[in-house]
Every structure is written in C-alpha cells, then in structure tokens.
Coordinates of C-alpha atoms in Angstrom, one line a residue:
G1 CA -0.5 -15.7 4.2
K2 CA -3.7 -14.7 5.9
T3 CA -6.8 -15.9 3.9
T4 CA -9.1 -13.3 5.4
A5 CA -6.9 -10.3 4.6
A6 CA -8.3 -7.7 2.2
M7 CA -6.7 -4.8 0.3
H8 CA -8.0 -1.3 0.9
W9 CA -7.2 1.4 -1.7
G10 CA -8.5 4.4 0.2
A11 CA -6.3 7.0 1.8
R12 CA -8.2 6.5 5.1
T13 CA -8.8 2.8 4.9
F14 CA -5.3 1.6 3.9
P15 CA -3.6 3.0 7.0
K16 CA -6.3 1.6 9.3
H17 CA -6.9 -1.8 7.8
V18 CA -3.7 -2.7 6.1
V19 CA -1.0 -1.0 8.2
C20 CA -2.6 -1.1 11.7
R21 CA -4.7 -4.3 11.4
E22 CA -2.5 -6.4 9.1
G23 CA 0.8 -4.9 10.0
K24 CA 1.9 -4.4 6.4
L25 CA 3.2 -1.6 4.2
L26 CA 3.6 -1.4 0.4
A27 CA 7.2 -0.7 -0.5
G28 CA 8.4 0.4 -3.9
W29 CA 5.2 2.2 -5.1
P30 CA 6.4 4.6 -7.9
P31 CA 6.1 8.2 -6.6
H32 CA 4.6 9.4 -9.9
I33 CA 1.6 7.1 -9.6
P34 CA -1.0 8.4 -7.2
F35 CA -2.1 5.7 -4.7
G36 CA -5.8 4.9 -5.0
D37 CA -8.4 2.8 -6.7
L38 CA -6.8 0.7 -9.5
N39 CA -9.9 1.4 -11.7
E40 CA -8.8 5.0 -11.8
I41 CA -5.2 4.4 -12.7
P42 CA -4.2 4.6 -16.4
R43 CA -3.3 1.3 -18.1
E44 CA 0.4 2.3 -18.6
H45 CA 0.7 2.8 -14.9
L46 CA -1.0 -0.5 -14.1
E47 CA 1.5 -2.2 -16.4
E48 CA 4.3 -0.5 -14.5
L49 CA 2.8 -1.6 -11.2
L50 CA 2.5 -5.2 -12.5
R51 CA 6.2 -5.1 -13.6
G52 CA 7.1 -4.0 -10.1
W53 CA 5.3 -6.9 -8.5
E54 CA 6.9 -9.3 -11.0
E55 CA 10.4 -7.9 -10.5
G56 CA 10.0 -7.6 -6.7
T57 CA 10.5 -3.8 -6.6
L58 CA 6.9 -3.4 -5.5
R59 CA 6.3 -5.6 -2.5
W60 CA 4.8 -6.1 1.0
C61 CA 6.9 -5.5 4.0
D62 CA 6.2 -5.7 7.7
A63 CA 5.1 -2.4 9.4
T64 CA 7.1 -1.5 12.5
A65 CA 5.5 -0.3 15.7
E66 CA 6.5 3.2 14.7
D67 CA 4.8 2.8 11.3
M68 CA 1.6 1.7 13.1
L69 CA 1.7 4.8 15.3
R70 CA 2.2 7.0 12.3
A71 CA -0.7 5.3 10.6
R72 CA -2.9 6.2 13.5
D73 CA -1.6 9.7 14.0
D74 CA -0.7 10.8 10.5
P75 CA -2.4 8.3 8.0
Q76 CA -1.0 10.1 4.9
S77 CA 2.5 9.4 6.0
V78 CA 2.1 5.6 5.5
L79 CA 0.5 5.7 2.1
P80 CA 2.6 4.2 -0.7

C-alpha cells in the first residue's frame, strides 16, 4: 500500500483525493448509511461498517478511467 495516502470523508474531497489522486473507490458501502465523517455516524452503523470490512463486503477497488472522469465531472456519482 501507499504509506502517504490519506482518507477523505467529505463529499468534495473524497472524489478529488481518493478517486482521482489515489485511483480508488469504496465498494459495498451500505446505501442506508450516509457517507461522511465517521464521528457523525451512529454507533450501530459504525459496527455495521466494521463488519463489512471484516467480512470483505466493504472494500477498496481500483477506479477505472471512467470513474475518474465521473469524479471530476460529477463528484456525487462516485461517493459510496
């Protein structure tokens, strides 16, 4: 992995820094949990996200060239 990579939880910063710069998308984010600052997510949702990481249903995947264009032109479309 890249040791200088950082996670960005904002609707504007995630597409720019994570999708475009790092070339990654978050796959498997539950649709009923709003994407955003983890400090604002209720505990039961945090536990569900943790289970997703542990089970592999929530994971990083490589962004395609099309994903990166969408991140630039329509940032909301690449949010988990």
